[in-house]
Amino acid sequence: MRILCTNDDGIHAPGLKIVEQIARALSDDVWIVAPELDQSGVSHSLSLNDPLRLREVGPRHFAVRGTPTDCVIMGARHILRDKMPDVVLSGVNKGRNVAEDVVYSGTIAGALEGTILGLPSFALSQEFTAQSRENPMWDAALEFGPPILSKVISAGVPKNTVINVNFPACAPGEVAGVRVTRQGKRNLGFLKIDQRRDGRGNPYFWIGFERLAKVDIPEEGTDLWALASRYVSVTPLRLDRTDEAFSEALTAMLK
């Protein structure tokens, strides 16, 4: 089994080493194609107006000056073009990718591109706490990642589905188990605009985050609930975003 690994945190990110270890627990044929620079939050963007620079950083390890989407395309269509990968792994992201994160996440996008190419694809993310932000506990991902991937790959992944896996911020022995979940919804009041001035007095802005005065209790069965309860969250995400229920109502409305 040939596995192509990517991420959105960059070629030197600690989580990329973790996803490589997970991949090597499943196969000896592992290839790494990751962004040269941090691409967090770029979503499923594709470089069309800028050239892609490819750099070999080691045996079967390549850096692309582009997005996670670019990396998967370069890996599958150029580097491995004579023998396409069988599986795409994207991650392990430093920080969870749940709820609305899946829209913004470059980690999810790397897996989405694998799915578009017709390959079973997984996005892997490691939650951290305020205390473990600088040094996330990767052991949960290392212990639970390989058996989860092995079971899902053996069972088969539908052609238009991405498997989004999030590991809780705790030691493996504290993990309550594994739950198949649905995408949750979070209070987005934590987004803020931070205005500052540069050395010449001109304004510039950062999109940032602030602590919520009140944290909503996540709905049971969601990815947010699973992590809060110390479960590994496994969420199948469909590539087809058609709202079937509203489509029927809209059809009747527009007759």
XYZ file of N, CA and C in Angstrom:
765
model
N 0.851 -1.197 0.000
C 0.000 0.000 0.000
C 0.884 1.243 0.000
N 0.667 2.087 -0.981
C 1.430 3.332 -1.092
C 0.641 4.473 -0.446
N 1.282 5.172 0.488
C 0.618 6.234 1.244
C 1.294 7.570 0.960
N 0.493 8.560 0.597
C 0.964 9.933 0.402
C 0.526 10.764 1.606
N 1.489 11.406 2.264
C 1.211 12.227 3.438
C 1.452 13.702 3.127
N 0.581 14.542 3.644
C 0.755 15.983 3.532
C 0.274 16.633 4.820
N 0.295 17.961 4.865
C -0.254 18.695 6.015
C -0.470 20.149 5.611
N -0.851 20.990 6.567
C -0.936 22.426 6.273
C -0.034 23.235 7.193
N 0.626 22.578 8.149
C 1.512 23.279 9.082
C 2.930 23.440 8.545
N 3.239 22.784 7.436
C 4.552 22.947 6.824
C 5.442 21.728 6.955
N 6.457 21.678 6.110
C 7.332 20.509 5.986
C 8.099 20.201 7.268
N 8.327 21.206 8.112
C 9.096 20.990 9.338
C 8.220 20.879 10.583
N 6.908 20.783 10.423
C 5.991 20.719 11.559
C 6.125 19.391 12.300
N 6.079 19.413 13.620
C 6.170 18.160 14.401
C 5.075 17.163 14.031
N 3.875 17.660 13.743
C 2.782 16.757 13.413
C 3.002 15.963 12.141
N 3.824 16.479 11.226
C 4.123 15.736 9.996
C 4.941 14.489 10.318
N 5.811 14.591 11.291
C 6.570 13.413 11.739
C 5.637 12.382 12.366
N 4.599 12.856 13.046
C 3.638 11.946 13.662
C 2.833 11.209 12.596
N 2.373 11.928 11.568
C 1.592 11.264 10.525
C 2.471 10.282 9.752
N 3.744 10.578 9.619
C 4.647 9.629 8.962
C 4.779 8.353 9.787
N 4.870 8.496 11.101
C 4.934 7.309 11.966
C 3.649 6.485 11.870
N 2.516 7.162 11.825
C 1.242 6.463 11.670
C 1.207 5.719 10.341
N 1.647 6.395 9.280
C 1.663 5.771 7.957
C 2.596 4.560 7.929
N 3.750 4.669 8.575
C 4.719 3.568 8.560
C 4.263 2.376 9.395
N 3.290 2.598 10.267
C 2.695 1.465 10.984
C 1.800 0.638 10.066
N 1.440 1.225 8.925
C 0.562 0.559 7.963
C 1.275 0.087 6.712
N 2.408 0.747 6.372
C 3.077 0.449 5.102
C 4.531 0.916 5.144
N 5.353 0.289 4.308
C 6.741 0.743 4.133
C 6.867 1.719 2.967
N 5.804 1.838 2.179
C 5.837 2.685 0.983
C 5.163 4.021 1.296
N 5.908 4.905 1.971
C 5.363 6.171 2.456
C 6.099 7.332 1.807
N 5.327 8.315 1.322
C 5.886 9.492 0.667
C 5.336 10.751 1.343
N 6.192 11.741 1.512
C 5.818 12.999 2.150
C 5.922 14.131 1.142
N 4.816 14.846 0.925
C 4.812 16.045 0.076
C 4.022 17.106 0.839
N 4.721 18.079 1.395
C 4.097 19.054 2.289
C 4.482 20.472 1.895
N 3.714 21.462 2.356
C 4.026 22.852 2.018
C 5.371 23.302 2.587
N 6.056 24.118 1.829
C 7.320 24.688 2.288
C 7.102 25.561 3.527
N 5.964 26.277 3.562
C 5.646 27.198 4.651
C 4.292 26.851 5.260
N 4.033 27.376 6.440
C 2.759 27.158 7.111
C 1.607 27.655 6.242
N 0.632 26.782 6.010
C -0.523 27.109 5.171
C -1.835 26.933 5.934
N -1.800 27.099 7.252
C -3.004 26.939 8.060
C -4.084 27.924 7.623
N -5.317 27.436 7.524
C -6.449 28.301 7.202
C -6.607 28.646 5.736
N -5.827 28.002 4.852
C -5.942 28.356 3.427
C -7.100 27.633 2.750
N -7.744 26.719 3.477
C -8.858 25.950 2.952
C -8.423 25.191 1.694
N -9.341 25.054 0.725
C -9.056 24.229 -0.447
C -8.558 25.081 -1.616
N -7.660 26.005 -1.304
C -7.163 26.894 -2.362
C -6.147 26.186 -3.250
N -6.136 26.599 -4.499
C -5.289 26.005 -5.530
C -4.476 27.117 -6.181
N -3.190 26.900 -6.355
C -2.320 27.928 -6.949
C -2.438 27.882 -8.470
N -3.073 28.898 -9.037
C -3.243 28.971 -10.488
C -2.428 30.095 -11.111
N -2.126 31.134 -10.335
C -1.426 32.295 -10.890
C 0.015 32.418 -10.408
N 0.464 31.483 -9.593
C 1.848 31.483 -9.106
C 2.499 30.140 -9.432
N 3.779 30.140 -9.801
C 4.459 28.882 -10.085
C 4.673 28.083 -8.807
N 4.717 26.773 -8.941
C 4.989 25.895 -7.808
C 6.462 25.514 -7.818
N 7.131 25.719 -6.687
C 8.533 25.334 -6.549
C 8.592 24.031 -5.762
N 9.305 23.055 -6.290
C 9.431 21.745 -5.662
C 10.861 21.540 -5.187
N 10.996 21.118 -3.912
C 12.328 20.901 -3.348
C 12.361 19.550 -2.648
N 13.354 18.730 -3.001
C 13.527 17.448 -2.322
C 14.341 17.678 -1.054
N 13.745 17.408 0.098
C 14.423 17.652 1.369
C 15.023 16.389 1.957
N 14.727 15.250 1.367
C 15.262 13.975 1.815
C 14.643 12.863 0.999
N 15.063 11.625 1.197
C 14.481 10.502 0.463
C 12.963 10.423 0.675
N 12.206 10.521 -0.408
C 10.753 10.452 -0.393
C 10.104 11.586 0.416
N 10.844 12.663 0.624
C 10.337 13.841 1.329
C 10.500 15.066 0.432
N 9.379 15.741 0.130
C 9.405 16.871 -0.781
C 8.635 18.050 -0.175
N 9.139 19.247 -0.439
C 8.472 20.481 -0.029
C 7.988 21.211 -1.276
N 6.769 21.714 -1.224
C 6.173 22.472 -2.328
C 5.858 23.875 -1.828
N 6.273 24.884 -2.555
C 5.911 26.250 -2.185
C 4.496 26.509 -2.694
N 3.540 25.969 -1.953
C 2.144 26.068 -2.336
C 1.257 25.583 -1.207
N 0.020 25.292 -1.529
C -0.987 24.908 -0.546
C -1.037 23.388 -0.380
N -1.766 22.897 0.643
C -1.939 21.448 0.764
C -2.577 20.827 -0.469
N -3.517 21.528 -1.080
C -4.127 21.043 -2.322
C -3.073 20.876 -3.401
N -2.203 21.880 -3.552
C -1.099 21.793 -4.519
C -0.225 20.578 -4.231
N 0.040 20.342 -2.958
C 0.944 19.255 -2.564
C 0.388 17.893 -2.964
N -0.910 17.685 -2.729
C -1.507 16.398 -3.078
C -1.507 16.205 -4.596
N -1.805 17.265 -5.336
C -1.786 17.169 -6.801
C -0.369 16.892 -7.295
N 0.610 17.616 -6.765
C 2.004 17.395 -7.163
C 2.464 15.988 -6.798
N 2.083 15.544 -5.598
C 2.485 14.221 -5.172
C 1.899 13.126 -6.038
N 0.583 13.205 -6.287
C -0.098 12.150 -7.026
C 0.157 12.219 -8.528
N 0.159 13.443 -9.084
C 0.219 13.591 -10.544
C 1.627 13.764 -11.098
N 2.573 14.151 -10.243
C 3.930 14.388 -10.732
C 4.951 13.450 -10.084
N 5.088 13.531 -8.773
C 6.117 12.726 -8.097
C 5.804 11.236 -8.194
N 4.550 10.864 -7.983
C 4.162 9.451 -7.976
C 3.343 9.071 -9.203
N 3.502 9.799 -10.276
C 2.618 9.622 -11.426
C 2.682 8.218 -12.023
N 3.820 7.519 -11.897
C 3.938 6.177 -12.475
C 3.194 5.137 -11.649
N 3.005 5.424 -10.357
C 2.250 4.537 -9.482
C 1.557 5.403 -8.451
N 0.285 5.662 -8.673
C -0.480 6.553 -7.802
C -0.555 6.006 -6.377
N -0.697 6.895 -5.390
C -0.873 6.414 -4.013
C -2.204 5.690 -3.853
N -2.263 4.835 -2.855
C -3.502 4.129 -2.543
C -4.322 4.867 -1.486
N -3.619 5.655 -0.655
C -4.259 6.362 0.457
C -3.582 7.714 0.628
N -4.359 8.730 1.013
C -3.806 10.044 1.354
C -4.085 10.316 2.836
N -3.032 10.714 3.573
C -3.169 11.135 4.962
C -2.756 12.598 5.061
N -3.583 13.418 5.673
C -3.283 14.839 5.842
C -3.252 15.171 7.329
N -2.118 15.677 7.812
C -1.968 15.991 9.246
C -0.580 15.601 9.723
N -0.395 15.269 10.976
C -1.394 15.458 12.018
C -1.380 16.935 12.397
N -2.540 17.579 12.256
C -2.607 19.011 12.508
C -2.414 19.312 13.982
N -1.695 20.399 14.262
C -1.558 20.879 15.636
C -2.787 21.714 15.961
N -3.754 21.097 16.610
C -5.033 21.732 16.879
C -6.146 20.967 16.211
N -7.302 20.949 16.841
C -8.430 20.183 16.318
C -9.031 20.845 15.080
N -9.675 20.029 14.270
C -10.432 20.512 13.113
C -11.839 19.945 13.209
N -12.717 20.700 13.869
C -14.080 20.267 14.120
C -15.035 21.406 13.778
N -16.339 21.098 13.790
C -17.357 22.118 13.548
C -17.017 22.936 12.297
N -17.067 24.274 12.404
C -16.823 25.129 11.235
C -15.373 25.126 10.770
N -14.472 24.568 11.592
C -13.065 24.489 11.185
C -12.893 23.776 9.856
N -13.790 22.820 9.576
C -13.598 22.005 8.377
C -13.715 22.840 7.097
N -14.360 24.008 7.192
C -14.478 24.882 6.026
C -13.172 25.614 5.756
N -12.468 26.009 6.819
C -11.243 26.806 6.694
C -9.975 25.954 6.589
N -10.011 24.755 7.093
C -8.807 23.967 7.342
C -8.061 23.530 6.081
N -6.757 23.809 6.059
C -5.909 23.276 5.005
C -5.685 21.787 5.174
N -5.726 21.298 6.415
C -5.589 19.863 6.672
C -6.742 19.098 6.026
N -7.960 19.573 6.253
C -9.121 18.942 5.625
C -9.005 19.029 4.108
N -8.518 20.165 3.611
C -8.410 20.371 2.163
C -7.472 19.367 1.515
N -6.355 19.053 2.188
C -5.437 18.061 1.634
C -6.129 16.721 1.433
N -6.937 16.331 2.427
C -7.688 15.080 2.310
C -8.792 15.188 1.261
N -9.437 16.349 1.193
C -10.464 16.556 0.171
C -9.910 16.368 -1.237
N -8.700 16.894 -1.458
C -8.107 16.759 -2.787
C -7.816 15.299 -3.095
N -7.383 14.551 -2.087
C -7.194 13.117 -2.286
C -8.491 12.440 -2.685
N -9.590 12.832 -2.041
C -10.902 12.270 -2.363
C -11.311 12.630 -3.786
N -11.057 13.866 -4.194
C -11.367 14.288 -5.567
C -10.599 13.435 -6.578
N -9.380 13.049 -6.201
C -8.571 12.207 -7.086
C -8.985 10.739 -7.037
N -10.018 10.435 -6.231
C -10.526 9.071 -6.160
C -9.802 8.177 -5.175
N -9.095 8.785 -4.202
C -8.293 8.018 -3.252
C -8.915 8.065 -1.857
N -8.907 6.958 -1.109
C -9.340 7.005 0.293
C -8.467 7.999 1.052
N -9.087 8.962 1.724
C -8.322 10.071 2.300
C -8.793 10.379 3.719
N -7.806 10.718 4.563
C -8.064 10.960 5.978
C -7.417 12.274 6.396
N -8.145 13.063 7.170
C -7.587 14.246 7.817
C -7.415 13.922 9.296
N -6.230 14.162 9.836
C -5.908 13.813 11.218
C -5.503 15.060 11.980
N -6.090 15.271 13.160
C -5.811 16.473 13.948
C -5.701 16.122 15.425
N -4.769 16.785 16.100
C -4.542 16.577 17.523
C -4.964 17.803 18.311
N -5.973 17.645 19.155
C -6.416 18.735 20.019
C -5.343 19.047 21.054
N -5.253 20.321 21.465
C -4.372 20.687 22.571
C -5.129 21.581 23.536
N -4.589 21.705 24.747
C -5.169 22.592 25.748
C -4.316 23.846 25.833
N -4.758 24.789 26.652
C -3.966 26.006 26.851
C -2.599 25.660 27.411
N -2.533 24.607 28.234
C -1.269 24.210 28.848
C -0.365 23.429 27.889
N -0.982 22.692 26.948
C -0.186 21.847 26.049
C -0.047 22.439 24.649
N -0.356 23.723 24.510
C -0.325 24.353 23.182
C 1.043 24.229 22.512
N 2.109 24.478 23.271
C 3.453 24.439 22.689
C 3.970 23.022 22.519
N 3.390 22.093 23.258
C 3.863 20.709 23.187
C 2.671 19.759 23.295
N 1.892 19.632 22.220
C 0.705 18.762 22.265
C 1.069 17.325 22.600
N 0.117 16.619 23.204
C 0.313 15.210 23.527
C -0.015 14.367 22.301
N 1.009 14.070 21.519
C 0.815 13.347 20.263
C 0.565 11.852 20.469
N 0.779 11.342 21.686
C 0.712 9.897 21.917
C -0.661 9.316 21.596
N -1.721 10.092 21.826
C -3.063 9.591 21.503
C -3.186 9.319 20.007
N -2.658 10.236 19.192
C -2.692 10.046 17.736
C -1.865 8.830 17.322
N -0.700 8.683 17.941
C 0.183 7.571 17.588
C -0.426 6.223 17.960
N -1.132 6.167 19.078
C -1.695 4.887 19.520
C -2.994 4.541 18.808
N -3.869 5.532 18.639
C -5.191 5.240 18.085
C -5.259 5.397 16.572
N -4.327 6.183 15.998
C -4.370 6.412 14.559
C -4.269 5.160 13.715
N -3.208 4.354 13.867
C -3.053 3.181 12.996
C -4.217 2.196 13.022
N -4.726 1.779 14.200
C -5.842 0.823 14.156
C -7.119 1.397 13.553
N -7.392 2.692 13.801
C -8.583 3.300 13.205
C -8.461 3.312 11.682
N -7.310 3.765 11.179
C -7.121 3.832 9.725
C -7.178 2.440 9.108
N -6.542 1.488 9.765
C -6.514 0.129 9.237
C -7.923 -0.440 9.088
N -8.759 -0.236 10.103
C -10.129 -0.765 10.062
C -10.950 -0.076 8.970
N -10.821 1.239 8.876
C -11.625 1.974 7.889
C -11.168 1.648 6.472
N -9.857 1.559 6.268
C -9.337 1.223 4.935
C -9.800 -0.169 4.531
N -9.759 -1.116 5.471
C -10.189 -2.488 5.171
C -11.670 -2.545 4.833
N -12.467 -1.737 5.549
C -13.916 -1.723 5.296
C -14.243 -1.024 3.991
N -13.402 -0.059 3.600
C -13.630 0.698 2.366
C -14.254 2.058 2.631
N -13.716 3.078 1.983
C -14.218 4.445 2.124
C -15.004 4.810 0.864
N -16.237 5.303 1.000
C -17.002 5.713 -0.184
C -16.240 6.743 -1.016
N -16.462 6.749 -2.306
C -15.688 7.575 -3.230
C -15.759 9.065 -2.925
N -16.869 9.556 -2.419
C -17.031 10.994 -2.211
C -16.979 11.387 -0.738
N -16.257 10.604 0.073
C -16.238 10.832 1.509
C -14.814 10.995 2.033
N -14.628 11.999 2.882
C -13.373 12.219 3.602
C -13.583 11.791 5.046
N -12.611 11.138 5.631
C -12.706 10.727 7.027
C -11.909 11.718 7.880
N -12.607 12.455 8.724
C -11.989 13.469 9.579
C -11.824 12.910 10.987
N -10.568 12.728 11.411
C -10.264 12.122 12.710
C -9.622 13.161 13.618
N -10.188 13.314 14.820
C -9.640 14.236 15.817
C -9.333 13.476 17.103
N -8.114 13.681 17.613
C -7.689 13.003 18.829
C -7.780 13.957 20.015
N -8.307 13.493 21.164
C -8.475 14.382 22.318
C -7.143 14.722 22.965
N -7.138 15.838 23.693
C -5.910 16.330 24.334
C -5.709 15.646 25.679
N -5.335 14.380 25.624
C -5.055 13.635 26.846
C -4.139 12.465 26.519
N -3.619 11.836 27.543
C -2.767 10.668 27.355
C -3.593 9.500 26.832
N -2.983 8.553 26.114
C -3.746 7.430 25.551
C -4.577 6.676 26.586
N -4.036 6.508 27.794
C -4.770 5.786 28.824
C -6.006 6.517 29.318
N -6.096 7.808 29.025
C -7.249 8.605 29.448
C -8.302 8.738 28.359
N -8.019 8.209 27.178
C -8.984 8.270 26.072
C -10.147 7.341 26.385
N -11.373 7.875 26.285
C -12.561 7.101 26.650
C -12.947 6.073 25.590
N -12.463 6.235 24.383
C -12.806 5.330 23.301
C -12.873 6.066 21.978
N -13.539 5.459 21.011
C -13.677 6.030 19.667
C -15.168 6.182 19.365
N -15.556 7.318 18.829
C -16.950 7.543 18.464
C -17.043 8.077 17.038
N -17.980 7.527 16.281
C -18.319 8.080 14.968
C -19.278 9.230 15.228
N -18.958 10.403 14.711
C -19.680 11.622 15.064
C -20.174 12.355 13.822
N -20.955 13.388 14.056
C -21.359 14.308 12.998
C -20.708 15.664 13.272
N -20.661 16.482 12.257
C -20.063 17.808 12.393
C -20.887 18.657 13.344
N -20.221 19.273 14.317
C -20.908 20.110 15.278
C -21.011 21.549 14.812
N -21.606 22.375 15.671
C -21.705 23.811 15.387
C -21.285 24.558 16.635
N -20.444 25.560 16.450
C -19.840 26.281 17.557
C -20.321 27.726 17.560
N -20.283 28.360 18.723
C -20.569 29.784 18.844
C -19.400 30.555 18.238
N -19.641 31.268 17.132
C -18.555 31.957 16.446
C -18.303 33.358 16.982
N -18.837 33.668 18.151
C -18.607 34.983 18.726
C -17.170 35.216 19.158
N -16.323 34.178 19.063
C -14.941 34.317 19.511
C -14.044 34.979 18.465
N -14.523 35.157 17.236
C -13.720 35.824 16.210
C -13.666 37.324 16.487
N -12.502 37.929 16.273
C -12.375 39.370 16.486
C -11.394 39.953 15.478
N -11.479 41.240 15.273
C -10.535 41.968 14.423
C -9.642 42.811 15.327
N -8.345 42.563 15.222
C -7.363 43.287 16.035
C -6.685 44.325 15.142
N -6.958 45.600 15.391
C -6.371 46.676 14.579
C -5.110 47.209 15.247
N -4.052 47.355 14.446
C -2.784 47.874 14.952
C -2.236 48.892 13.954
N -1.079 49.483 14.283
C -0.434 50.424 13.355
C 1.030 50.038 13.178
N 1.497 50.165 11.941
C 2.881 49.811 11.666
C 3.804 50.982 12.024
N 5.084 50.832 11.720
C 6.069 51.852 12.077
C 5.829 53.198 11.417
N 5.093 53.230 10.328
C 4.773 54.488 9.640
C 3.401 55.037 10.039
N 2.763 54.368 10.994
C 1.463 54.845 11.453
C 0.288 54.385 10.627
N 0.538 53.520 9.650
C -0.549 53.023 8.809
C -1.242 51.837 9.488
N -2.557 51.745 9.388
C -3.277 50.662 10.062
C -3.101 49.321 9.341
N -3.092 48.267 10.131
C -3.182 46.908 9.589
C -3.998 46.080 10.568
N -4.405 44.901 10.147
C -5.385 44.138 10.913
C -4.985 42.669 11.005
N -5.324 42.051 12.137
C -5.220 40.611 12.324
C -6.617 40.075 12.618
N -6.984 38.954 11.994
C -8.164 38.213 12.439
C -7.712 37.338 13.589
N -8.344 37.492 14.733
C -7.906 36.759 15.920
C -9.062 36.107 16.647
N -8.777 35.641 17.838
C -9.744 34.911 18.638
C -9.727 35.450 20.061
N -10.841 35.378 20.716
C -10.906 35.785 22.100
C -11.709 34.758 22.894
N -11.461 34.721 24.184
C -12.166 33.768 25.030
C -13.659 34.119 25.107
N -14.479 33.098 25.083
C -15.913 33.319 25.223
C -16.268 33.497 26.692
N -17.192 34.399 26.970
C -17.656 34.570 28.340
C -18.434 33.330 28.785
N -19.102 32.693 27.826
C -19.873 31.490 28.116
C -19.606 30.474 27.021
N -19.199 29.281 27.409
C -18.928 28.215 26.451
C -20.172 27.348 26.323
N -20.651 27.178 25.112
C -21.833 26.348 24.893
C -21.520 24.881 25.166
N -22.491 24.165 25.705
C -22.342 22.720 25.898
C -22.583 22.045 24.555
N -21.600 21.302 24.035
C -21.771 20.709 22.706
C -22.863 19.650 22.698
N -23.549 19.542 21.583
C -24.617 18.554 21.434
C -24.029 17.157 21.353
N -24.639 16.231 22.069
C -24.143 14.856 22.087
C -24.146 14.270 20.676
N -23.097 13.531 20.369
C -22.970 12.907 19.062
C -22.172 13.715 18.065
N -21.809 14.955 18.447
C -21.025 15.799 17.547
C -19.535 15.620 17.816
N -18.734 16.128 16.883
C -17.280 16.079 17.050
C -16.838 16.882 18.277
N -17.482 18.020 18.522
C -17.171 18.838 19.693
C -17.446 18.072 20.991
N -18.580 17.388 21.029
C -18.944 16.597 22.213
C -17.935 15.473 22.452
N -17.537 14.793 21.385
C -16.612 13.669 21.522
C -15.296 14.105 22.161
N -14.710 15.195 21.671
C -13.438 15.654 22.226
C -13.610 16.127 23.664
N -14.712 16.807 23.952
C -14.955 17.259 25.321
C -15.098 16.079 26.270
N -15.538 14.933 25.738
C -15.714 13.720 26.550
C -14.515 12.792 26.451
N -13.439 13.259 25.811
C -12.192 12.510 25.665
C -12.332 11.259 24.792
N -13.178 11.347 23.774
C -13.252 10.309 22.761
C -12.471 10.749 21.530
N -11.937 9.790 20.787
C -11.450 10.079 19.440
C -12.680 10.259 18.556
N -12.737 11.359 17.830
C -13.871 11.664 16.967
C -13.547 11.265 15.523
N -14.408 10.467 14.926
C -14.264 10.048 13.523
C -15.515 10.510 12.783
N -15.346 11.510 11.900
C -16.485 12.122 11.219
C -16.363 11.954 9.708
N -17.287 11.226 9.075
C -17.294 11.156 7.614
C -17.856 12.464 7.046
N -17.113 13.093 6.165
C -17.535 14.346 5.530
C -17.744 14.095 4.037
N -18.892 14.527 3.518
C -19.185 14.293 2.109
C -18.647 15.424 1.239
N -18.118 15.045 0.094
C -17.669 16.025 -0.893
C -18.851 16.749 -1.521
N -19.950 16.032 -1.707
C -21.172 16.616 -2.269
C -21.877 17.410 -1.169
N -21.949 18.741 -1.328
C -22.540 19.597 -0.300
C -23.989 19.985 -0.600
N -24.609 19.291 -1.524
C -25.991 19.599 -1.871
C -26.901 19.409 -0.664
N -27.749 20.390 -0.397
C -28.740 20.303 0.671
C -29.984 19.638 0.073
N -30.056 18.305 0.247
C -31.129 17.547 -0.396
C -32.504 17.968 0.115
N -32.624 18.168 1.436
C -33.928 18.518 2.013
C -34.437 19.844 1.454
N -33.567 20.851 1.421
C -34.007 22.151 0.923
C -34.200 22.125 -0.588
N -33.483 21.264 -1.273
C -33.658 21.145 -2.728
C -35.106 20.773 -3.071
N -35.689 19.879 -2.279
C -37.078 19.483 -2.528
C -38.018 20.656 -2.287
N -37.793 21.375 -1.193
C -38.628 22.544 -0.897
C -38.460 23.630 -1.961
N -37.219 23.813 -2.410
C -36.935 24.825 -3.419
C -37.568 24.472 -4.757
N -37.559 23.186 -5.077
C -38.175 22.737 -6.324
C -39.663 23.047 -6.339
N -40.310 22.763 -5.215
C -41.742 23.055 -5.125
C -42.014 24.557 -5.178
N -41.118 25.328 -4.561
C -41.263 26.780 -4.494
C -41.129 27.424 -5.864
N -40.253 26.890 -6.706
C -39.926 27.520 -7.972
C -40.705 26.949 -9.155
N -41.652 26.084 -8.871
C -42.470 25.542 -9.969
C -43.349 26.638 -10.571
